[in-house]
Coordinates of C-alpha atoms and ligand atoms in Angstrom, one line a residue:
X382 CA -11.2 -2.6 -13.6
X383 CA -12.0 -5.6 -11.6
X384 CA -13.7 -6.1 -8.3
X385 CA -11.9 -6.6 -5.1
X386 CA -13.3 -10.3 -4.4
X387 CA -12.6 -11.2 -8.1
X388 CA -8.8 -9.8 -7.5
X389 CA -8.1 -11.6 -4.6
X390 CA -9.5 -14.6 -5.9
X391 CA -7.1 -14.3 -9.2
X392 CA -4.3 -13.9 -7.0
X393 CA -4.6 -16.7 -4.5
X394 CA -5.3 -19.0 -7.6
X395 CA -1.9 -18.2 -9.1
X396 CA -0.2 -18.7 -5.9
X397 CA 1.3 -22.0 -4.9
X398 CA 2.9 -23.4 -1.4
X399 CA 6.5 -22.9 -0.8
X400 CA 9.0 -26.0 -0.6
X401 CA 9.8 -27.2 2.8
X402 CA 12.4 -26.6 5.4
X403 CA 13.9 -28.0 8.9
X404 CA 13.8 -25.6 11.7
X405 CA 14.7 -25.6 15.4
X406 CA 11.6 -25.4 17.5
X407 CA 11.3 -22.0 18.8
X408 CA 12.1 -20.4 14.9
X409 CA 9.1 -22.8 14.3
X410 CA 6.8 -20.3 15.9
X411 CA 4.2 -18.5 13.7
X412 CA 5.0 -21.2 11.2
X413 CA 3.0 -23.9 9.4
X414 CA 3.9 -27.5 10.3
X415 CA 4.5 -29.6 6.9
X416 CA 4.8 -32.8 8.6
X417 CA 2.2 -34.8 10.6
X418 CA 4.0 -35.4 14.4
X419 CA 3.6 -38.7 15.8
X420 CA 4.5 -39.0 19.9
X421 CA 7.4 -41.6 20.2
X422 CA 6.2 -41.7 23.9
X423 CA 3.5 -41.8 26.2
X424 CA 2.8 -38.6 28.3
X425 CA 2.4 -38.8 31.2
X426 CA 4.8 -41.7 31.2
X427 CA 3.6 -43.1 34.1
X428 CA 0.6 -43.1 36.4
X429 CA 1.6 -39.8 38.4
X430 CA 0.4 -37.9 41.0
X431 CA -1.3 -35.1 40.3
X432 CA -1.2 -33.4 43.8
X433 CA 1.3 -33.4 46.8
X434 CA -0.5 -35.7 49.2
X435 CA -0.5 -39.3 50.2
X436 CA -0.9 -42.2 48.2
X437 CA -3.2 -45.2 49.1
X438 CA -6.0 -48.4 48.3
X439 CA -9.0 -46.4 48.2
X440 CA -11.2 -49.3 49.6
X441 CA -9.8 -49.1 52.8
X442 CA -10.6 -45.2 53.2
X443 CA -14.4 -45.3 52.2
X444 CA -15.8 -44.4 55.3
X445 CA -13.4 -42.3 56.7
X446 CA -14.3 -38.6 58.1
X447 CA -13.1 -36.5 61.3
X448 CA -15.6 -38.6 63.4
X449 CA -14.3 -41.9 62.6
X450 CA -10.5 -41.2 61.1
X451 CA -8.3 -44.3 59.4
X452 CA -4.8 -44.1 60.8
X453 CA -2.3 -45.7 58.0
X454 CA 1.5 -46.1 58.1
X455 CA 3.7 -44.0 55.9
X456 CA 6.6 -46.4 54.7
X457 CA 8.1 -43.8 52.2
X458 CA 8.3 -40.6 50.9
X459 CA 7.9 -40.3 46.8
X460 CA 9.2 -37.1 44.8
X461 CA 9.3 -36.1 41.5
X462 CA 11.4 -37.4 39.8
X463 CA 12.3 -41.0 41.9
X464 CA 11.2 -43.8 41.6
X465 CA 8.7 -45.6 44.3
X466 CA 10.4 -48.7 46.0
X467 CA 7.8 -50.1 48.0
X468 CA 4.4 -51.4 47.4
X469 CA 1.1 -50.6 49.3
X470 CA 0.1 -53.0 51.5
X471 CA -3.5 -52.8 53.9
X472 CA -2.7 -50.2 56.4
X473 CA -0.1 -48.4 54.5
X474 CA 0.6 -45.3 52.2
X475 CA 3.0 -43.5 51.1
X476 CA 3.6 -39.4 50.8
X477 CA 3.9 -38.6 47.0
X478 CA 4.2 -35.4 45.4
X479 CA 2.8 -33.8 42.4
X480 CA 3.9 -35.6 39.0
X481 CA 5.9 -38.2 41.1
X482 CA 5.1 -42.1 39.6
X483 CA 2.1 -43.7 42.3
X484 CA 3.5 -47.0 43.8
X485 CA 2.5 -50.4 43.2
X486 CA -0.3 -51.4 45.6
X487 CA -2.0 -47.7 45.5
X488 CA -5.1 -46.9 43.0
X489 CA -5.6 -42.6 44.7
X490 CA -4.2 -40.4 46.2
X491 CA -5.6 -38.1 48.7
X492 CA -4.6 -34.6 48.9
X493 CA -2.2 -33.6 52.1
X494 CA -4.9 -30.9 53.1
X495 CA -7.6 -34.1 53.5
X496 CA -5.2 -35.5 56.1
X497 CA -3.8 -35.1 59.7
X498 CA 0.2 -36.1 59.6
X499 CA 2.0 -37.3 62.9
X500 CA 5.3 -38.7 62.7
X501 CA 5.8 -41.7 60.4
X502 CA 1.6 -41.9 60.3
X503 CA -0.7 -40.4 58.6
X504 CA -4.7 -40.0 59.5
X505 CA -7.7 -39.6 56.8
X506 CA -10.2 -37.9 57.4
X507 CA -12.0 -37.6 54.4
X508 CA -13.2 -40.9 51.9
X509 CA -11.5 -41.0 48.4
X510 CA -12.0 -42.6 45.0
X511 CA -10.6 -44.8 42.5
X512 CA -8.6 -43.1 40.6
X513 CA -8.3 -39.5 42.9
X514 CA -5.8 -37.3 41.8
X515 CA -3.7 -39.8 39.9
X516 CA -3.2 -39.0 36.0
X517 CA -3.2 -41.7 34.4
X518 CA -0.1 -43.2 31.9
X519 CA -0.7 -41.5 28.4
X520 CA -4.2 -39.5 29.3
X521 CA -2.7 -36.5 27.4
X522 CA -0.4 -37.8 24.6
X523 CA -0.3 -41.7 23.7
X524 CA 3.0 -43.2 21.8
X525 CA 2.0 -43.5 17.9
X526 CA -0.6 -41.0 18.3
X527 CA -0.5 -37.9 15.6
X528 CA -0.1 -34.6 18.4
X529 CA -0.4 -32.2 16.0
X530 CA -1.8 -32.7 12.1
X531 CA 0.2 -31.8 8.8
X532 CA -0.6 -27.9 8.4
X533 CA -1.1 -27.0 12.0
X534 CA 0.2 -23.6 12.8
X535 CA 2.8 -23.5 15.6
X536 CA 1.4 -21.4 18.3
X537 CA 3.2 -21.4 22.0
X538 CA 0.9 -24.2 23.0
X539 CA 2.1 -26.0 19.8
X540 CA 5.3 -25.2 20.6
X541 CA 5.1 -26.9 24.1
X542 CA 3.9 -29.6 23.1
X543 CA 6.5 -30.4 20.4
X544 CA 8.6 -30.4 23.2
X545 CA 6.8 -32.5 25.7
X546 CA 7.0 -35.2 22.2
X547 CA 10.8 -34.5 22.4
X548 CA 11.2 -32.7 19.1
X549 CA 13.9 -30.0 19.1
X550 CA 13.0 -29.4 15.1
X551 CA 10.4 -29.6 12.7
X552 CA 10.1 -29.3 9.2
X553 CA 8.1 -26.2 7.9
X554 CA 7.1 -24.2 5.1
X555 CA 9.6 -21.7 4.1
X556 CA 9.4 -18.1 4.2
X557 CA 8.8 -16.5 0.9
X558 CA 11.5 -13.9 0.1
X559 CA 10.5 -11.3 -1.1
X560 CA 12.0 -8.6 -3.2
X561 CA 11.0 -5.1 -2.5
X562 CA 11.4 -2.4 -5.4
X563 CA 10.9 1.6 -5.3
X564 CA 10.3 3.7 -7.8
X565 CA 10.6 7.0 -8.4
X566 CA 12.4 10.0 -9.8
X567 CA 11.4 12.1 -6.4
X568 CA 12.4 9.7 -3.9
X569 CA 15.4 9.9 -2.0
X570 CA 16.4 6.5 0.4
X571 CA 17.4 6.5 4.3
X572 CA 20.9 7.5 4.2
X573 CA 20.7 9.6 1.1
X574 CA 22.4 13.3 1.9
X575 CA 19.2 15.6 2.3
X576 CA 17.6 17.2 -0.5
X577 CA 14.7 19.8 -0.4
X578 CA 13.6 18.3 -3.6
X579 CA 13.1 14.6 -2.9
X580 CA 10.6 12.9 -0.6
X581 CA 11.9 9.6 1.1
X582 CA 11.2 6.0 0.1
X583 CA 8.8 5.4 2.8
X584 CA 7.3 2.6 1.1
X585 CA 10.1 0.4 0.5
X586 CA 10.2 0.1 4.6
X587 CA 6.6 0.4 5.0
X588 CA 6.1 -2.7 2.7
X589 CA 9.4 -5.3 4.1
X590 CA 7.7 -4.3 7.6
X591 CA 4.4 -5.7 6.4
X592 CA 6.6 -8.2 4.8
X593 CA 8.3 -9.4 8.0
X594 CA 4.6 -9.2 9.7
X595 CA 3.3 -11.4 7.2
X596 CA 6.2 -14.5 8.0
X597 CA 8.2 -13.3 4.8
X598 CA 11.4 -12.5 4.2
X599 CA 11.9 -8.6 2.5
X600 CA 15.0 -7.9 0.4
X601 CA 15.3 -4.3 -0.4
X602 CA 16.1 -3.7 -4.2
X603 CA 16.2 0.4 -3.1
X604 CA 14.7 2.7 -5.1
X605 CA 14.7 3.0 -9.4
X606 CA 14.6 5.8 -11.7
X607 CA 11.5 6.3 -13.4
X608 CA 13.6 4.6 -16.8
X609 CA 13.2 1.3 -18.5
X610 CA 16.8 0.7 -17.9
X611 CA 16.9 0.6 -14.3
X612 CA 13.9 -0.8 -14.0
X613 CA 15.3 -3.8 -15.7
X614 CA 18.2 -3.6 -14.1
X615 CA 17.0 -3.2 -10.7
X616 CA 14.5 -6.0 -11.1
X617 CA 16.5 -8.6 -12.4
X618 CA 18.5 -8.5 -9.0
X619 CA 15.3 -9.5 -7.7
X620 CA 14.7 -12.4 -10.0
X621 CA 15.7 -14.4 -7.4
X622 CA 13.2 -14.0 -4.6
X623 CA 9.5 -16.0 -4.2
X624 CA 7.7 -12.4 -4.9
X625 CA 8.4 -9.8 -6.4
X626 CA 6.6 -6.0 -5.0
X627 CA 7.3 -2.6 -7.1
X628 CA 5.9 0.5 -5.1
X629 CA 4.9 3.3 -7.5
X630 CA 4.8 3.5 -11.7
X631 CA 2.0 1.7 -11.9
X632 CA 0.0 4.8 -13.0
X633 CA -1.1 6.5 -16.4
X634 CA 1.7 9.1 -15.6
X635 CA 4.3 9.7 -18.5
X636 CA 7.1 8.1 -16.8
X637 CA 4.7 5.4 -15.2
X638 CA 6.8 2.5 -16.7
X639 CA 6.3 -0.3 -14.5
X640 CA 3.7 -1.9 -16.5
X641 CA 5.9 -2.0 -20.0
X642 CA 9.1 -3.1 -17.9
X643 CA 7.1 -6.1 -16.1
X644 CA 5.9 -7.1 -19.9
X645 CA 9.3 -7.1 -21.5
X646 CA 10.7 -9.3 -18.5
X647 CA 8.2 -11.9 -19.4
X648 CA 5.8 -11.3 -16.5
X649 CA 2.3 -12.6 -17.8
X650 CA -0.3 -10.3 -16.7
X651 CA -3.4 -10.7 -15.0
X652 CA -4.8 -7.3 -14.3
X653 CA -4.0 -3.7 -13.9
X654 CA -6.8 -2.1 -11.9
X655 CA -8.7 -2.9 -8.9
X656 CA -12.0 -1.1 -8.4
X657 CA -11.1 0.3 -4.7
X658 CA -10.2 3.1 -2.9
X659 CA -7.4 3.9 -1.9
X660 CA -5.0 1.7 -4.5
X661 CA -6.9 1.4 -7.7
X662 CA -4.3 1.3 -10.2
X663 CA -3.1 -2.0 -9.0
X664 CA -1.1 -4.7 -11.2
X665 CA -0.7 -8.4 -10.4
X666 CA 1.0 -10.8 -12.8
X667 CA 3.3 -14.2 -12.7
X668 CA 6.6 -14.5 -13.7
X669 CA 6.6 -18.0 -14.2
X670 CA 5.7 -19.2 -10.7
X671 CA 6.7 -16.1 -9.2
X672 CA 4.0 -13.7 -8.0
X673 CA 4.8 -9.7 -9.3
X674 CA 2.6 -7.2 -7.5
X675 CA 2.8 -3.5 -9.1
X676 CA 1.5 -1.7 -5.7
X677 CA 0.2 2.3 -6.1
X678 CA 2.9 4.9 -5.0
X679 CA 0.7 6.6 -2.4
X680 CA 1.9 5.2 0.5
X681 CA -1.6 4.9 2.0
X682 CA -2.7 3.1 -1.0
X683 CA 0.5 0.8 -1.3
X684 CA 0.1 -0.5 2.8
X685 CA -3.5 -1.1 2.3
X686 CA -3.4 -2.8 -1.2
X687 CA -0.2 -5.6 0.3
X688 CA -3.0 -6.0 3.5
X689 CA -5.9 -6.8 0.8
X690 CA -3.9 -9.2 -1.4
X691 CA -0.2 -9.3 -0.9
X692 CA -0.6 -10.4 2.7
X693 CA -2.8 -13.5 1.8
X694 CA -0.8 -14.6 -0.8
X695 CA 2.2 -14.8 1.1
X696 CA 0.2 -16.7 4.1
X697 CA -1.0 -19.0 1.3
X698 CA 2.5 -19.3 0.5
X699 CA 3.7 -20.3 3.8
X700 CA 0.9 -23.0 4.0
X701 CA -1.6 -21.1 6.4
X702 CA -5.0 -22.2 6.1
X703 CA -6.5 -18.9 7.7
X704 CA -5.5 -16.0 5.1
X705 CA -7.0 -13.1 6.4
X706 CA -7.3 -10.5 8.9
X707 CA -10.7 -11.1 11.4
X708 CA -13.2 -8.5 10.4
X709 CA -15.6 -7.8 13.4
X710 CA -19.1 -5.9 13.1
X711 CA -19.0 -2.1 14.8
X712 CA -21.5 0.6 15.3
X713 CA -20.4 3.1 13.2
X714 CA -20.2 6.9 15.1
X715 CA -20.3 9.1 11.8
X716 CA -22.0 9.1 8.6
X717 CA -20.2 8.7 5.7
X718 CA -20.1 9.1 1.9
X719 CA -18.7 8.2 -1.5
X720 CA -18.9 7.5 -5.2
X721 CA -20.6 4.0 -5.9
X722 CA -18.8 1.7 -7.9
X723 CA -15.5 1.2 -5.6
X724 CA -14.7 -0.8 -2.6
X725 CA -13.8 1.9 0.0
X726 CA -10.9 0.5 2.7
X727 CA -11.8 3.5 5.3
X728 CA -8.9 4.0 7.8
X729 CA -10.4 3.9 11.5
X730 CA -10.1 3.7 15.1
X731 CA -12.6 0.7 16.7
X732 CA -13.3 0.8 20.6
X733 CA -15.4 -2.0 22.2
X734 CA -17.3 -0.1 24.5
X735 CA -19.4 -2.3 27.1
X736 CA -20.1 -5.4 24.7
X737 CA -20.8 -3.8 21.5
X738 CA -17.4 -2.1 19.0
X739 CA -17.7 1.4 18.0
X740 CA -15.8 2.9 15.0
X741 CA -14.5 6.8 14.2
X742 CA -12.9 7.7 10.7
X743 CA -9.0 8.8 11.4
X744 CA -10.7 11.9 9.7
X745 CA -8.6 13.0 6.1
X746 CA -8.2 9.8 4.1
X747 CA -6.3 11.0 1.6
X748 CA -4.2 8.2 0.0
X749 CA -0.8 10.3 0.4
X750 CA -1.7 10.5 4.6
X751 CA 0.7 7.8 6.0
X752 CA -0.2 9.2 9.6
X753 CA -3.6 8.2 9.2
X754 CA -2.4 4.5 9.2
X755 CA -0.3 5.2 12.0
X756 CA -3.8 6.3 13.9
X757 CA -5.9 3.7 12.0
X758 CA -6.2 0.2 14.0
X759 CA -8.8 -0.7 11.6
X760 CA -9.8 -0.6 7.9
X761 CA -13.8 0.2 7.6
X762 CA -15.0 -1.8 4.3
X763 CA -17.4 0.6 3.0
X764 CA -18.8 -1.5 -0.1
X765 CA -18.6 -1.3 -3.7
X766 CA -22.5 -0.3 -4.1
X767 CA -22.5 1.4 -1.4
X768 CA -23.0 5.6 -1.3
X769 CA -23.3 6.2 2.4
X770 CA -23.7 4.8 5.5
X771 CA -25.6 6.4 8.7
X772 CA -24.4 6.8 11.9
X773 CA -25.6 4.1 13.9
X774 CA -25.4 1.5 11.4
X775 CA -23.4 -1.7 12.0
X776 CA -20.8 -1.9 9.3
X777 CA -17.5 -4.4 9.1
X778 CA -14.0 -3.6 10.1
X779 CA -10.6 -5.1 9.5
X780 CA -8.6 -5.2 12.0
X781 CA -5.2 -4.5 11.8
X782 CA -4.9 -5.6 15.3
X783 CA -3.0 -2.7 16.4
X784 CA -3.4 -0.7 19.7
X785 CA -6.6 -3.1 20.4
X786 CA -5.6 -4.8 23.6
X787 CA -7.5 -3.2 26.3
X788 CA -5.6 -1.5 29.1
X789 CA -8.7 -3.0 31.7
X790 CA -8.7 -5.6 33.1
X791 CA -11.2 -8.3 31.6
X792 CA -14.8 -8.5 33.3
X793 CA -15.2 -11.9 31.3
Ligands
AMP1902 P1 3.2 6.9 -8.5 O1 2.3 5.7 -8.3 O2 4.5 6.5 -8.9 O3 2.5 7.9 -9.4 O4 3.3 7.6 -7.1 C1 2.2 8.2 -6.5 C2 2.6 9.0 -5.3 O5 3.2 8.2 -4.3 C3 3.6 10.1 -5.6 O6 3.2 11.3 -4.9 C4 4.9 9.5 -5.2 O7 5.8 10.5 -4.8 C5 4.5 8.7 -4.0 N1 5.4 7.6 -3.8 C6 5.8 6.8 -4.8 N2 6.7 5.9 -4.3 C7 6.9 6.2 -3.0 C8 7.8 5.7 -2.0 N3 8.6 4.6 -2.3 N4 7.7 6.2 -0.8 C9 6.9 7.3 -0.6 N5 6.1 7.8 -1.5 C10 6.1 7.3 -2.7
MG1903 MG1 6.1 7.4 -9.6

């Protein structure tokens, strides 16, 4: 039985990056750039406006103010998107609105609140600077510049700025497929005529949600037999995929097969057992360059063990540089026990009250309660050494980052 950090350590050292793939910009989202992007163009093209308002020579306004106003000539009227055809001369401006190009001549602009309009002149009453109000060719994006480094993830801002650089695609890492296996004697799947005897393959969905969560791809192999026959058989459909995930077998039961099967298919072993709770039979191994997971059955145990490992490895895969979930500090509101020795993923509920977090048990946490997760929005990590914890002692929480966005309105 290993320890939890030594696990995921063994894992994310076996895992490599996907291969590469071109992608239209807004599937790029949530995705890892695998090429440095270089503007082909300034932004903002031109020296633009960056208010509605009048454009002018800032000398000749220095001293103006309501007392002693500067009357100037307006000799044309700029918008966005035409082009200015006169220059500035003394005396003159011209009315320019926001992101329209400044005309030759002019070096500010001065806001059309700051001004008194009458017919085709304009009076200032206010002194401006060099520069007012005008943003300046390239001040946010130069041509030849690198906008956004290999191995940036595409966020919306990323996204809106791979278009302001013109790029309708981008090459990315690929999603990891990943095979999704079953297994079970007792397990009926959606669709299957109801049997009073059978319990349904909830983890097969449970898991290919978590999948699609973490930027894979699931493909459902359904749900085997507790025999080495279909085992094999329904595994080698899944040859194909990035990763492979069985749910269940992985036990010391007498049908617990999964380990014998993943041996005979070549699948080169790297542990069996992870000292934590829930999920310790766990089994991780590589099939050549393919990641096998061998998650616990209980489906409490299988949706926590693919958050504590499975879910990193496939944001490794996808070329992320951030793997895991952010874990805050909270004031725990109940003592709690257990057994040294194991790494304890307690399912909770965490509230920021005023500015500190506060964290509750979902109560029962035994590893076959699947609406416990549905309460949980966090997992408590109650350590390995640990026995028990006080109420009123800060501990750590995962969060899942479920039901956590506040319904109040921020106080900032
Ligand atoms: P196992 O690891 O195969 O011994 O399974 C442990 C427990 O998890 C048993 O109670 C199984 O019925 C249950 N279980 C196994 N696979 C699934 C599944 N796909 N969906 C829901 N429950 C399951
Ligand atoms: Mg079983």
């Amino acid at each position: 039985m290993i320890p939890v950090e030594k696990a995921l350590d063994a894992i994310l050292d076996h895992v490599r990056r996907m291969g590469t793939e071109r992608t239209d910009l807004l599937h790029s989202l949530g995705r890892v750039l695998a090429e440095p992007v270089v503007s082909g163009r300034d932004h903002p093209p031109w020296n633009s406006s960056a208010m509605d308002g009048y454009a002018v020579r800032h000398g000749e306004l220095s001293q103006a103010s309501e007392q002693h106003p500067v009357t100037l000539e307006v000799i044309e009227e700029i918008a966005a998107g035409a082009l200015p055809q006169k220059t500035i001369q003394p005396g003159q401006a011209s009315r320019i609105m926001t992101g329209a190009p400044v005309p030759e001549g002019a070096d500010a602009v001065i806001r059309v609140e700051d001004t008194r309009g009458e017919g085709n002149r304009v009076r200032m009453v206010q002194p401006v600077e060099a520069g007012d109000h005008i943003r300046l060719r390239g001040e946010d994006i130069r041509a030849g510049n690198i906008v956004l480094a290999q191995d940036s993830t595409i966020s919306s801002a990323e996204v809106g700025l791979l278009a302001s650089v013109g790029r309708s695609h981008v090459q990315v890492y690929q999603r990891p497929r990943v095979a999704i296996l079953a297994t079970g004697n007792e397990l009926a799947d959606l669709g299957d005529a109801f049997s009073p005897n059978k319990i349904m393959n909830s983890n097969g969905y449970a898991v290919a949600a978590q999948v699609i969560e973490a930027g894979g791809v699931p493909v459902l192999l359904g749900v085997a037999k507790d025999t080495r026959e279909e085992l094999v058989d329904r595994l080698t459909q899944g040859l194909s995929a990035d990763l492979i995930l069985i749910s269940g077998g992985v036990s010391v039961g007498a049908y617990d097969f999964v380990k014998d099967v993943l041996g005979e298919l070549g699948v080169t072993m790297a542990f069996w057992k992870v000292a934590m709770k829930p999920g310790e039979p766990l089994a991780f191994g590589m099939l050549q360059a393919k990641p096998v997971f061998g998650l616990p059955g209980n489906p409490v145990s299988t949706m926590v063990t693919f958050e504590q490992f499975v879910r990193p490895a496939l944001r490794k895969m996808q070329g992320h540089a951030l793997l895991f979930r952010p874990v805050i500090e909270a004031v725990l509101m109940e003592r709690i026990t257990k057994k040294p020795g194991k790494t304890h993923f307690v399912r909770a509920v965490v509230k920021k009250t005023g500015d500190r977090h506060e964290v509750w048990t979902t109560g029962n946490q035994s590893s076959g309660v699947l609406t416990s997760m549905v309460k949980a929005n966090g997992l408590l990590i109650f350590p390995s050494e640990s026995g028990e914890i006080e109420k009123g002692q800060t501990v750590k929480v995962q969060l899942l980052e479920k039901n956590f966005s506040s319904q109040a309105v921020p106080g900032y």
